Amino acid sequence: MKIAFMFPGQGAQSVGMGQDLYEKYEEVRNIYEIASKISGKDIAQISFNSTIEELSKTENTQLAIATMSLGILKILEKNNIKPEITVGLSLGEYPALISGGYLNVEDGIKLLKRRGYLMGTKVVPGNYSMAAVIGLDSTKIEEICKEISEKGMFIVPANYNYSGQTVISGEENAINLAMDILKENGAKRVLKLQTGGPFHTAKLNEAKELYKEELAKAKFNKENIKAQVIKNIDGTFYNKQDDMVDILSKHIISPVRFDKAIKTMQDNDIDTYVEIGPGKTLTGFIKKENKESNVININSVESLENFIETINNA
């Protein structure tokens, strides 16, 4: 069995996520305590008892999702369950780097605290929107975005989720125009998303530059790593020569290439894809590429214990 651990990003959150895990496992509670102490936020309170509006604030969401994922990861590590490859979607890259041994938990939480704040506040003012484009080749989507941009409106691809879905981000009027043009050009569906921020675009350039200062304080380990980690920025593996500060700061303004990450996992013969954290977004992407893929979601005590039992029996 060749396992990949996958960690979700913003949009997977829901009020109450991780509460049963928190109540059952002391190790999970310890992760929440560490995250709360470092961030100055009560992550358990935000995750279990706040409103969806409060939880969905970028500075809260990034910490809450990562903390839940890291709590589950701690139990898997306790049971000596290890992946061959780890990967995350946007903020999920940080639990992936921790799982792979590149970062410790404390530095990861410090980085996500700063990252979430900067991405939520250091944005060029504007009226932004995002839309998922389904069933149209990404090169065609890029062409249409470029044509609209040449008319003086801001619009770019922000997330390449899998071969059949790309998320575009931009000014509200540009997204509205693009939705009609994309449908005319053969897109099966174009869906406006709840998330409105221009994440992974040049509109966050100030956030990128300020984030470098925080990244420079972190200690990145490149020796004796525990698993290979796939970069969001290009879908390749991190290596010893990589400039982590440069890559992770550029990640804020660069498209997420989860489509390439899927290809990398397939090329490396991964046969079991395990999504660790809230929601089922990433396993959904995997199944869209190959319906026969063995996908597992760990987002509750029951699913965690079932997975541990499956591995032990194997």
PDB file of C-alpha atoms in Angstrom:
ATOM      1  CA  MET A   1       0.000   0.000   0.000  1.00  0.00           C
ATOM      2  CA  LYS A   2       1.391   3.375  -1.038  1.00  0.00           C
ATOM      3  CA  ILE A   3      -0.347   6.133   0.880  1.00  0.00           C
ATOM      4  CA  ALA A   4      -0.631   9.862   0.235  1.00  0.00           C
ATOM      5  CA  PHE A   5      -1.849  12.200   2.971  1.00  0.00           C
ATOM      6  CA  MET A   6      -3.817  15.177   1.624  1.00  0.00           C
ATOM      7  CA  PHE A   7      -4.735  18.252   3.649  1.00  0.00           C
ATOM      8  CA  PRO A   8      -7.690  20.493   2.708  1.00  0.00           C
ATOM      9  CA  GLY A   9      -7.778  24.256   2.296  1.00  0.00           C
ATOM     10  CA  GLN A  10     -10.164  27.126   2.846  1.00  0.00           C
ATOM     11  CA  GLY A  11     -13.784  26.348   2.044  1.00  0.00           C
ATOM     12  CA  ALA A  12     -13.817  22.956   3.802  1.00  0.00           C
ATOM     13  CA  GLN A  13     -14.688  24.455   7.198  1.00  0.00           C
ATOM     14  CA  SER A  14     -17.897  23.843   9.130  1.00  0.00           C
ATOM     15  CA  VAL A  15     -18.912  24.736  12.676  1.00  0.00           C
ATOM     16  CA  GLY A  16     -18.286  21.791  14.997  1.00  0.00           C
ATOM     17  CA  MET A  17     -15.545  20.256  12.859  1.00  0.00           C
ATOM     18  CA  GLY A  18     -13.147  18.167  14.930  1.00  0.00           C
ATOM     19  CA  GLN A  19     -15.121  18.394  18.168  1.00  0.00           C
ATOM     20  CA  ASP A  20     -15.524  14.626  18.640  1.00  0.00           C
ATOM     21  CA  LEU A  21     -11.796  14.153  18.056  1.00  0.00           C
ATOM     22  CA  TYR A  22     -11.016  16.913  20.567  1.00  0.00           C
ATOM     23  CA  GLU A  23     -13.255  15.327  23.193  1.00  0.00           C
ATOM     24  CA  LYS A  24     -11.826  11.822  22.765  1.00  0.00           C
ATOM     25  CA  TYR A  25      -8.064  12.254  22.336  1.00  0.00           C
ATOM     26  CA  GLU A  26      -5.701  14.027  24.713  1.00  0.00           C
ATOM     27  CA  GLU A  27      -3.164  14.343  21.872  1.00  0.00           C
ATOM     28  CA  VAL A  28      -5.700  16.284  19.785  1.00  0.00           C
ATOM     29  CA  ARG A  29      -6.499  18.584  22.704  1.00  0.00           C
ATOM     30  CA  ASN A  30      -2.773  19.259  23.086  1.00  0.00           C
ATOM     31  CA  ILE A  31      -2.551  20.389  19.459  1.00  0.00           C
ATOM     32  CA  TYR A  32      -5.480  22.764  19.969  1.00  0.00           C
ATOM     33  CA  GLU A  33      -3.806  24.134  23.119  1.00  0.00           C
ATOM     34  CA  ILE A  34      -0.533  24.725  21.264  1.00  0.00           C
ATOM     35  CA  ALA A  35      -2.322  26.426  18.374  1.00  0.00           C
ATOM     36  CA  SER A  36      -4.367  28.600  20.745  1.00  0.00           C
ATOM     37  CA  LYS A  37      -1.332  29.637  22.775  1.00  0.00           C
ATOM     38  CA  ILE A  38       0.714  30.575  19.707  1.00  0.00           C
ATOM     39  CA  SER A  39      -2.105  32.306  17.827  1.00  0.00           C
ATOM     40  CA  GLY A  40      -3.707  34.077  20.775  1.00  0.00           C
ATOM     41  CA  LYS A  41      -7.070  32.699  19.610  1.00  0.00           C
ATOM     42  CA  ASP A  42      -9.232  30.022  21.240  1.00  0.00           C
ATOM     43  CA  ILE A  43      -9.179  27.644  18.275  1.00  0.00           C
ATOM     44  CA  ALA A  44     -11.531  25.139  19.930  1.00  0.00           C
ATOM     45  CA  GLN A  45     -14.098  27.865  20.632  1.00  0.00           C
ATOM     46  CA  ILE A  46     -13.831  29.224  17.069  1.00  0.00           C
ATOM     47  CA  SER A  47     -14.109  25.724  15.570  1.00  0.00           C
ATOM     48  CA  PHE A  48     -16.891  24.295  17.722  1.00  0.00           C
ATOM     49  CA  ASN A  49     -19.054  27.164  18.955  1.00  0.00           C
ATOM     50  CA  SER A  50     -18.702  30.210  16.700  1.00  0.00           C
ATOM     51  CA  THR A  51     -20.851  31.173  13.726  1.00  0.00           C
ATOM     52  CA  ILE A  52     -19.930  30.066  10.210  1.00  0.00           C
ATOM     53  CA  GLU A  53     -19.267  33.739   9.425  1.00  0.00           C
ATOM     54  CA  GLU A  54     -16.710  34.009  12.235  1.00  0.00           C
ATOM     55  CA  LEU A  55     -15.118  30.662  11.389  1.00  0.00           C
ATOM     56  CA  SER A  56     -14.902  31.626   7.708  1.00  0.00           C
ATOM     57  CA  LYS A  57     -12.802  34.735   8.330  1.00  0.00           C
ATOM     58  CA  THR A  58      -9.499  33.962   6.641  1.00  0.00           C
ATOM     59  CA  GLU A  59      -7.426  34.561   9.789  1.00  0.00           C
ATOM     60  CA  ASN A  60      -9.613  32.024  11.649  1.00  0.00           C
ATOM     61  CA  THR A  61     -10.220  29.473   8.917  1.00  0.00           C
ATOM     62  CA  GLN A  62      -6.569  28.789   8.157  1.00  0.00           C
ATOM     63  CA  LEU A  63      -5.736  28.105  11.804  1.00  0.00           C
ATOM     64  CA  ALA A  64      -8.893  26.087  12.518  1.00  0.00           C
ATOM     65  CA  ILE A  65      -8.587  23.743   9.536  1.00  0.00           C
ATOM     66  CA  ALA A  66      -4.862  23.202  10.049  1.00  0.00           C
ATOM     67  CA  THR A  67      -5.308  22.514  13.774  1.00  0.00           C
ATOM     68  CA  MET A  68      -7.935  19.856  13.124  1.00  0.00           C
ATOM     69  CA  SER A  69      -5.721  18.254  10.471  1.00  0.00           C
ATOM     70  CA  LEU A  70      -2.675  18.293  12.754  1.00  0.00           C
ATOM     71  CA  GLY A  71      -4.653  16.718  15.596  1.00  0.00           C
ATOM     72  CA  ILE A  72      -5.637  13.792  13.363  1.00  0.00           C
ATOM     73  CA  LEU A  73      -2.075  13.553  12.079  1.00  0.00           C
ATOM     74  CA  LYS A  74      -0.805  13.212  15.657  1.00  0.00           C
ATOM     75  CA  ILE A  75      -3.022  10.148  16.222  1.00  0.00           C
ATOM     76  CA  LEU A  76      -1.912   8.579  12.939  1.00  0.00           C
ATOM     77  CA  GLU A  77       1.750   9.121  13.861  1.00  0.00           C
ATOM     78  CA  LYS A  78       1.101   7.573  17.292  1.00  0.00           C
ATOM     79  CA  ASN A  79      -0.157   4.488  15.442  1.00  0.00           C
ATOM     80  CA  ASN A  80       2.939   4.491  13.222  1.00  0.00           C
ATOM     81  CA  ILE A  81       0.925   5.179  10.058  1.00  0.00           C
ATOM     82  CA  LYS A  82       3.105   7.060   7.608  1.00  0.00           C
ATOM     83  CA  PRO A  83       2.594   8.319   4.053  1.00  0.00           C
ATOM     84  CA  GLU A  84       4.887   8.063   1.066  1.00  0.00           C
ATOM     85  CA  ILE A  85       3.769  11.510  -0.120  1.00  0.00           C
ATOM     86  CA  THR A  86       2.002  14.470   1.480  1.00  0.00           C
ATOM     87  CA  VAL A  87       0.245  17.368  -0.231  1.00  0.00           C
ATOM     88  CA  GLY A  88      -2.146  20.148   0.750  1.00  0.00           C
ATOM     89  CA  LEU A  89      -4.435  22.643  -0.934  1.00  0.00           C
ATOM     90  CA  SER A  90      -3.248  26.204  -0.242  1.00  0.00           C
ATOM     91  CA  LEU A  91      -3.138  26.435   3.597  1.00  0.00           C
ATOM     92  CA  GLY A  92      -3.085  22.610   3.578  1.00  0.00           C
ATOM     93  CA  GLU A  93       0.512  22.787   2.379  1.00  0.00           C
ATOM     94  CA  TYR A  94       1.542  23.645   5.959  1.00  0.00           C
ATOM     95  CA  PRO A  95       0.184  20.455   7.608  1.00  0.00           C
ATOM     96  CA  ALA A  96       1.732  18.647   4.621  1.00  0.00           C
ATOM     97  CA  LEU A  97       5.135  20.188   5.347  1.00  0.00           C
ATOM     98  CA  ILE A  98       4.759  19.273   9.027  1.00  0.00           C
ATOM     99  CA  SER A  99       3.770  15.712   8.118  1.00  0.00           C
ATOM    100  CA  GLY A 100       6.747  15.458   5.784  1.00  0.00           C
ATOM    101  CA  GLY A 101       9.172  16.709   8.438  1.00  0.00           C
ATOM    102  CA  TYR A 102      10.059  20.053   6.855  1.00  0.00           C
ATOM    103  CA  LEU A 103       8.401  22.113   9.610  1.00  0.00           C
ATOM    104  CA  ASN A 104       7.582  21.631  13.282  1.00  0.00           C
ATOM    105  CA  VAL A 105       4.074  22.270  14.590  1.00  0.00           C
ATOM    106  CA  GLU A 106       4.984  25.471  16.418  1.00  0.00           C
ATOM    107  CA  ASP A 107       6.565  27.157  13.395  1.00  0.00           C
ATOM    108  CA  GLY A 108       3.726  25.955  11.189  1.00  0.00           C
ATOM    109  CA  ILE A 109       1.113  27.573  13.455  1.00  0.00           C
ATOM    110  CA  LYS A 110       3.108  30.818  13.657  1.00  0.00           C
ATOM    111  CA  LEU A 111       3.290  30.956   9.873  1.00  0.00           C
ATOM    112  CA  LEU A 112      -0.414  30.260   9.397  1.00  0.00           C
ATOM    113  CA  LYS A 113      -1.336  32.902  11.967  1.00  0.00           C
ATOM    114  CA  ARG A 114       0.592  35.523   9.989  1.00  0.00           C
ATOM    115  CA  ARG A 115      -0.438  34.148   6.590  1.00  0.00           C
ATOM    116  CA  GLY A 116      -4.136  34.183   7.461  1.00  0.00           C
ATOM    117  CA  TYR A 117      -3.944  37.732   8.805  1.00  0.00           C
ATOM    118  CA  LEU A 118      -2.082  39.062   5.767  1.00  0.00           C
ATOM    119  CA  MET A 119      -4.311  37.291   3.242  1.00  0.00           C
ATOM    120  CA  GLY A 120      -7.381  38.616   5.021  1.00  0.00           C
ATOM    121  CA  THR A 121      -6.232  42.230   5.339  1.00  0.00           C
ATOM    122  CA  LYS A 122      -3.462  43.125   2.866  1.00  0.00           C
ATOM    123  CA  VAL A 123      -5.521  43.022  -0.309  1.00  0.00           C
ATOM    124  CA  VAL A 124      -5.821  45.675  -2.998  1.00  0.00           C
ATOM    125  CA  PRO A 125      -9.302  47.166  -2.338  1.00  0.00           C
ATOM    126  CA  GLY A 126     -11.951  46.038  -4.797  1.00  0.00           C
ATOM    127  CA  ASN A 127     -15.115  44.069  -5.387  1.00  0.00           C
ATOM    128  CA  TYR A 128     -13.920  40.517  -6.055  1.00  0.00           C
ATOM    129  CA  SER A 129     -15.502  37.184  -6.858  1.00  0.00           C
ATOM    130  CA  MET A 130     -14.508  33.625  -7.761  1.00  0.00           C
ATOM    131  CA  ALA A 131     -16.097  30.968  -9.968  1.00  0.00           C
ATOM    132  CA  ALA A 132     -15.468  27.286 -10.647  1.00  0.00           C
ATOM    133  CA  VAL A 133     -15.331  26.342 -14.327  1.00  0.00           C
ATOM    134  CA  ILE A 134     -16.187  22.704 -15.000  1.00  0.00           C
ATOM    135  CA  GLY A 135     -15.635  20.733 -18.190  1.00  0.00           C
ATOM    136  CA  LEU A 136     -13.463  23.167 -20.156  1.00  0.00           C
ATOM    137  CA  ASP A 137      -9.755  22.829 -20.906  1.00  0.00           C
ATOM    138  CA  SER A 138      -7.626  25.114 -18.738  1.00  0.00           C
ATOM    139  CA  THR A 139      -5.775  26.547 -21.738  1.00  0.00           C
ATOM    140  CA  LYS A 140      -9.092  27.826 -23.132  1.00  0.00           C
ATOM    141  CA  ILE A 141      -9.942  29.322 -19.746  1.00  0.00           C
ATOM    142  CA  GLU A 142      -6.567  31.065 -19.681  1.00  0.00           C
ATOM    143  CA  GLU A 143      -7.219  32.506 -23.168  1.00  0.00           C
ATOM    144  CA  ILE A 144     -10.622  33.885 -22.160  1.00  0.00           C
ATOM    145  CA  CYS A 145      -9.223  35.412 -18.957  1.00  0.00           C
ATOM    146  CA  LYS A 146      -6.465  37.064 -20.988  1.00  0.00           C
ATOM    147  CA  GLU A 147      -8.955  38.496 -23.498  1.00  0.00           C
ATOM    148  CA  ILE A 148     -11.068  39.986 -20.685  1.00  0.00           C
ATOM    149  CA  SER A 149      -7.952  41.349 -18.953  1.00  0.00           C
ATOM    150  CA  GLU A 150      -6.995  43.149 -22.162  1.00  0.00           C
ATOM    151  CA  LYS A 151     -10.253  45.115 -21.805  1.00  0.00           C
ATOM    152  CA  GLY A 152      -8.936  46.559 -18.538  1.00  0.00           C
ATOM    153  CA  MET A 153     -10.598  44.155 -16.100  1.00  0.00           C
ATOM    154  CA  PHE A 154      -8.792  41.917 -13.610  1.00  0.00           C
ATOM    155  CA  ILE A 155      -9.358  38.160 -13.945  1.00  0.00           C
ATOM    156  CA  VAL A 156      -7.017  35.146 -13.714  1.00  0.00           C
ATOM    157  CA  PRO A 157      -7.098  31.381 -13.045  1.00  0.00           C
ATOM    158  CA  ALA A 158      -6.410  30.877  -9.317  1.00  0.00           C
ATOM    159  CA  ASN A 159      -6.901  27.144  -8.670  1.00  0.00           C
ATOM    160  CA  TYR A 160      -6.310  24.289 -11.100  1.00  0.00           C
ATOM    161  CA  ASN A 161      -8.136  21.643  -9.070  1.00  0.00           C
ATOM    162  CA  TYR A 162      -8.121  18.746 -11.530  1.00  0.00           C
ATOM    163  CA  SER A 163      -8.142  18.408 -15.304  1.00  0.00           C
ATOM    164  CA  GLY A 164     -11.875  19.141 -15.475  1.00  0.00           C
ATOM    165  CA  GLN A 165     -12.116  22.048 -13.035  1.00  0.00           C
ATOM    166  CA  THR A 166     -10.385  25.407 -12.800  1.00  0.00           C
ATOM    167  CA  VAL A 167     -11.318  28.240 -10.442  1.00  0.00           C
ATOM    168  CA  ILE A 168     -11.059  31.793 -11.743  1.00  0.00           C
ATOM    169  CA  SER A 169     -10.676  34.880  -9.573  1.00  0.00           C
ATOM    170  CA  GLY A 170     -11.103  38.552 -10.328  1.00  0.00           C
ATOM    171  CA  GLU A 171     -13.231  41.655 -10.190  1.00  0.00           C
ATOM    172  CA  GLU A 172     -16.958  40.995  -9.911  1.00  0.00           C
ATOM    173  CA  ASN A 173     -17.770  42.479 -13.327  1.00  0.00           C
ATOM    174  CA  ALA A 174     -14.996  40.464 -14.991  1.00  0.00           C
ATOM    175  CA  ILE A 175     -16.191  37.204 -13.398  1.00  0.00           C
ATOM    176  CA  ASN A 176     -19.788  37.879 -14.462  1.00  0.00           C
ATOM    177  CA  LEU A 177     -18.671  38.535 -18.038  1.00  0.00           C
ATOM    178  CA  ALA A 178     -16.424  35.470 -18.064  1.00  0.00           C
ATOM    179  CA  MET A 179     -19.201  33.162 -16.854  1.00  0.00           C
ATOM    180  CA  ASP A 180     -21.250  33.836 -19.977  1.00  0.00           C
ATOM    181  CA  ILE A 181     -18.276  33.601 -22.360  1.00  0.00           C
ATOM    182  CA  LEU A 182     -17.041  30.362 -20.793  1.00  0.00           C
ATOM    183  CA  LYS A 183     -20.461  28.735 -21.208  1.00  0.00           C
ATOM    184  CA  GLU A 184     -20.571  29.892 -24.834  1.00  0.00           C
ATOM    185  CA  ASN A 185     -17.175  28.223 -25.331  1.00  0.00           C
ATOM    186  CA  GLY A 186     -18.276  24.827 -24.036  1.00  0.00           C
ATOM    187  CA  ALA A 187     -17.965  24.877 -20.256  1.00  0.00           C
ATOM    188  CA  LYS A 188     -20.421  22.356 -18.797  1.00  0.00           C
ATOM    189  CA  ARG A 189     -20.997  24.461 -15.687  1.00  0.00           C
ATOM    190  CA  VAL A 190     -19.724  27.733 -14.229  1.00  0.00           C
ATOM    191  CA  LEU A 191     -20.519  28.194 -10.555  1.00  0.00           C
ATOM    192  CA  LYS A 192     -20.020  31.365  -8.507  1.00  0.00           C
ATOM    193  CA  LEU A 193     -18.263  30.521  -5.231  1.00  0.00           C
ATOM    194  CA  GLN A 194     -18.910  31.767  -1.703  1.00  0.00           C
ATOM    195  CA  THR A 195     -15.277  32.835  -1.332  1.00  0.00           C
ATOM    196  CA  GLY A 196     -14.784  36.333  -2.676  1.00  0.00           C
ATOM    197  CA  GLY A 197     -11.166  37.226  -1.937  1.00  0.00           C
ATOM    198  CA  PRO A 198      -8.637  37.354  -4.801  1.00  0.00           C
ATOM    199  CA  PHE A 199      -6.543  34.568  -3.272  1.00  0.00           C
ATOM    200  CA  HIS A 200      -3.539  33.316  -5.239  1.00  0.00           C
ATOM    201  CA  THR A 201      -3.454  36.400  -7.447  1.00  0.00           C
ATOM    202  CA  ALA A 202      -1.272  39.508  -7.768  1.00  0.00           C
ATOM    203  CA  LYS A 203      -3.822  41.453  -5.700  1.00  0.00           C
ATOM    204  CA  LEU A 204      -2.085  39.958  -2.652  1.00  0.00           C
ATOM    205  CA  ASN A 205       1.402  41.128  -3.585  1.00  0.00           C
ATOM    206  CA  GLU A 206       1.722  43.274  -0.444  1.00  0.00           C
ATOM    207  CA  ALA A 207       0.782  40.249   1.681  1.00  0.00           C
ATOM    208  CA  LYS A 208       3.418  38.196  -0.138  1.00  0.00           C
ATOM    209  CA  GLU A 209       6.183  40.727   0.595  1.00  0.00           C
ATOM    210  CA  LEU A 210       5.234  41.116   4.259  1.00  0.00           C
ATOM    211  CA  TYR A 211       4.965  37.341   4.682  1.00  0.00           C
ATOM    212  CA  LYS A 212       8.604  36.896   3.692  1.00  0.00           C
ATOM    213  CA  GLU A 213       9.571  38.449   7.025  1.00  0.00           C
ATOM    214  CA  GLU A 214       7.711  35.748   8.958  1.00  0.00           C
ATOM    215  CA  LEU A 215       9.006  32.954   6.729  1.00  0.00           C
ATOM    216  CA  ALA A 216      12.587  34.094   7.339  1.00  0.00           C
ATOM    217  CA  LYS A 217      12.113  33.379  11.075  1.00  0.00           C
ATOM    218  CA  ALA A 218      10.972  29.780  10.546  1.00  0.00           C
ATOM    219  CA  LYS A 219      13.303  26.798  10.722  1.00  0.00           C
ATOM    220  CA  PHE A 220      12.940  24.519   7.712  1.00  0.00           C
ATOM    221  CA  ASN A 221      14.414  21.038   7.945  1.00  0.00           C
ATOM    222  CA  LYS A 222      15.625  19.478   4.698  1.00  0.00           C
ATOM    223  CA  GLU A 223      17.556  16.547   6.169  1.00  0.00           C
ATOM    224  CA  ASN A 224      16.057  13.154   6.974  1.00  0.00           C
ATOM    225  CA  ILE A 225      12.562  14.106   5.864  1.00  0.00           C
ATOM    226  CA  LYS A 226       9.724  11.711   6.692  1.00  0.00           C
ATOM    227  CA  ALA A 227       7.830  11.890   3.386  1.00  0.00           C
ATOM    228  CA  GLN A 228       8.031  13.633   0.050  1.00  0.00           C
ATOM    229  CA  VAL A 229       5.980  16.834  -0.060  1.00  0.00           C
ATOM    230  CA  ILE A 230       4.413  18.205  -3.241  1.00  0.00           C
ATOM    231  CA  LYS A 231       4.528  21.952  -3.867  1.00  0.00           C
ATOM    232  CA  ASN A 232       1.258  23.728  -4.672  1.00  0.00           C
ATOM    233  CA  ILE A 233       3.104  26.158  -6.887  1.00  0.00           C
ATOM    234  CA  ASP A 234       4.092  23.645  -9.592  1.00  0.00           C
ATOM    235  CA  GLY A 235       3.113  20.120  -8.517  1.00  0.00           C
ATOM    236  CA  THR A 236       6.720  18.918  -8.070  1.00  0.00           C
ATOM    237  CA  PHE A 237       8.432  17.640  -4.929  1.00  0.00           C
ATOM    238  CA  TYR A 238      10.321  19.910  -2.559  1.00  0.00           C
ATOM    239  CA  ASN A 239      14.065  19.275  -2.595  1.00  0.00           C
ATOM    240  CA  LYS A 240      17.158  20.353  -0.650  1.00  0.00           C
ATOM    241  CA  GLN A 241      17.956  23.155  -3.085  1.00  0.00           C
ATOM    242  CA  ASP A 242      14.576  24.867  -2.716  1.00  0.00           C
ATOM    243  CA  ASP A 243      14.326  28.374  -1.285  1.00  0.00           C
ATOM    244  CA  MET A 244      11.397  27.842   1.077  1.00  0.00           C
ATOM    245  CA  VAL A 245      10.928  31.557   1.776  1.00  0.00           C
ATOM    246  CA  ASP A 246      10.681  32.342  -1.929  1.00  0.00           C
ATOM    247  CA  ILE A 247       8.356  29.424  -2.756  1.00  0.00           C
ATOM    248  CA  LEU A 248       5.944  29.855   0.161  1.00  0.00           C
ATOM    249  CA  SER A 249       5.697  33.623  -0.285  1.00  0.00           C
ATOM    250  CA  LYS A 250       5.063  33.267  -4.038  1.00  0.00           C
ATOM    251  CA  HIS A 251       2.416  30.670  -3.189  1.00  0.00           C
ATOM    252  CA  ILE A 252       0.173  33.504  -1.924  1.00  0.00           C
ATOM    253  CA  ILE A 253       0.034  35.150  -5.373  1.00  0.00           C
ATOM    254  CA  SER A 254       0.446  32.069  -7.587  1.00  0.00           C
ATOM    255  CA  PRO A 255      -2.235  29.640  -8.794  1.00  0.00           C
ATOM    256  CA  VAL A 256      -2.655  26.383  -6.874  1.00  0.00           C
ATOM    257  CA  ARG A 257      -1.669  23.502  -9.173  1.00  0.00           C
ATOM    258  CA  PHE A 258      -3.472  20.614  -7.514  1.00  0.00           C
ATOM    259  CA  ASP A 259      -4.040  19.148 -10.980  1.00  0.00           C
ATOM    260  CA  LYS A 260      -0.276  18.675 -11.308  1.00  0.00           C
ATOM    261  CA  ALA A 261      -0.070  17.316  -7.758  1.00  0.00           C
ATOM    262  CA  ILE A 262      -2.583  14.602  -8.698  1.00  0.00           C
ATOM    263  CA  LYS A 263      -0.467  13.684 -11.723  1.00  0.00           C
ATOM    264  CA  THR A 264       2.658  13.485  -9.543  1.00  0.00           C
ATOM    265  CA  MET A 265       0.910  11.141  -7.108  1.00  0.00           C
ATOM    266  CA  GLN A 266      -0.328   8.962  -9.965  1.00  0.00           C
ATOM    267  CA  ASP A 267       3.157   8.859 -11.525  1.00  0.00           C
ATOM    268  CA  ASN A 268       4.543   7.703  -8.172  1.00  0.00           C
ATOM    269  CA  ASP A 269       2.050   4.816  -7.938  1.00  0.00           C
ATOM    270  CA  ILE A 270       0.027   6.077  -4.996  1.00  0.00           C
ATOM    271  CA  ASP A 271      -2.864   3.660  -4.490  1.00  0.00           C
ATOM    272  CA  THR A 272      -4.492   5.071  -1.327  1.00  0.00           C
ATOM    273  CA  TYR A 273      -5.424   8.754  -1.047  1.00  0.00           C
ATOM    274  CA  VAL A 274      -6.229   9.878   2.506  1.00  0.00           C
ATOM    275  CA  GLU A 275      -7.764  13.314   3.104  1.00  0.00           C
ATOM    276  CA  ILE A 276      -7.077  14.491   6.655  1.00  0.00           C
ATOM    277  CA  GLY A 277      -9.354  17.245   7.933  1.00  0.00           C
ATOM    278  CA  PRO A 278     -12.829  18.663   7.286  1.00  0.00           C
ATOM    279  CA  GLY A 279     -14.799  18.051   4.120  1.00  0.00           C
ATOM    280  CA  LYS A 280     -14.213  15.764   1.158  1.00  0.00           C
ATOM    281  CA  THR A 281     -12.947  18.228  -1.438  1.00  0.00           C
ATOM    282  CA  LEU A 282      -9.599  16.678  -2.332  1.00  0.00           C
ATOM    283  CA  THR A 283     -10.808  13.091  -2.510  1.00  0.00           C
ATOM    284  CA  GLY A 284     -13.533  14.442  -4.784  1.00  0.00           C
ATOM    285  CA  PHE A 285     -10.866  15.791  -7.140  1.00  0.00           C
ATOM    286  CA  ILE A 286      -9.077  12.425  -7.097  1.00  0.00           C
ATOM    287  CA  LYS A 287     -12.282  10.529  -7.937  1.00  0.00           C
ATOM    288  CA  LYS A 288     -13.020  12.909 -10.798  1.00  0.00           C
ATOM    289  CA  GLU A 289      -9.693  11.941 -12.361  1.00  0.00           C
ATOM    290  CA  ASN A 290     -10.105   8.226 -11.682  1.00  0.00           C
ATOM    291  CA  LYS A 291     -13.344   6.744 -10.350  1.00  0.00           C
ATOM    292  CA  GLU A 292     -11.502   3.577  -9.344  1.00  0.00           C
ATOM    293  CA  SER A 293      -9.131   5.379  -6.948  1.00  0.00           C
ATOM    294  CA  ASN A 294      -9.104   4.219  -3.324  1.00  0.00           C
ATOM    295  CA  VAL A 295      -9.973   7.373  -1.362  1.00  0.00           C
ATOM    296  CA  ILE A 296     -10.449   7.761   2.394  1.00  0.00           C
ATOM    297  CA  ASN A 297     -11.656  10.752   4.394  1.00  0.00           C
ATOM    298  CA  ILE A 298     -10.617  11.171   8.021  1.00  0.00           C
ATOM    299  CA  ASN A 299     -12.742  13.865   9.641  1.00  0.00           C
ATOM    300  CA  SER A 300     -14.226  12.167  12.736  1.00  0.00           C
ATOM    301  CA  VAL A 301     -13.404   9.667  15.480  1.00  0.00           C
ATOM    302  CA  GLU A 302     -15.261   6.938  13.581  1.00  0.00           C
ATOM    303  CA  SER A 303     -13.444   7.491  10.280  1.00  0.00           C
ATOM    304  CA  LEU A 304     -10.079   7.771  12.055  1.00  0.00           C
ATOM    305  CA  GLU A 305     -10.539   4.533  14.007  1.00  0.00           C
ATOM    306  CA  ASN A 306     -11.832   2.704  10.930  1.00  0.00           C
ATOM    307  CA  PHE A 307      -8.744   3.745   8.983  1.00  0.00           C
ATOM    308  CA  ILE A 308      -6.372   2.675  11.768  1.00  0.00           C
ATOM    309  CA  GLU A 309      -8.139  -0.699  11.958  1.00  0.00           C
ATOM    310  CA  THR A 310      -7.888  -1.123   8.160  1.00  0.00           C
ATOM    311  CA  ILE A 311      -4.160  -0.426   8.196  1.00  0.00           C
ATOM    312  CA  ASN A 312      -3.544  -2.752  11.148  1.00  0.00           C
ATOM    313  CA  ASN A 313      -5.460  -5.553   9.433  1.00  0.00           C
ATOM    314  CA  ALA A 314      -3.522  -5.002   6.211  1.00  0.00           C
TER     315      ALA A 314
END
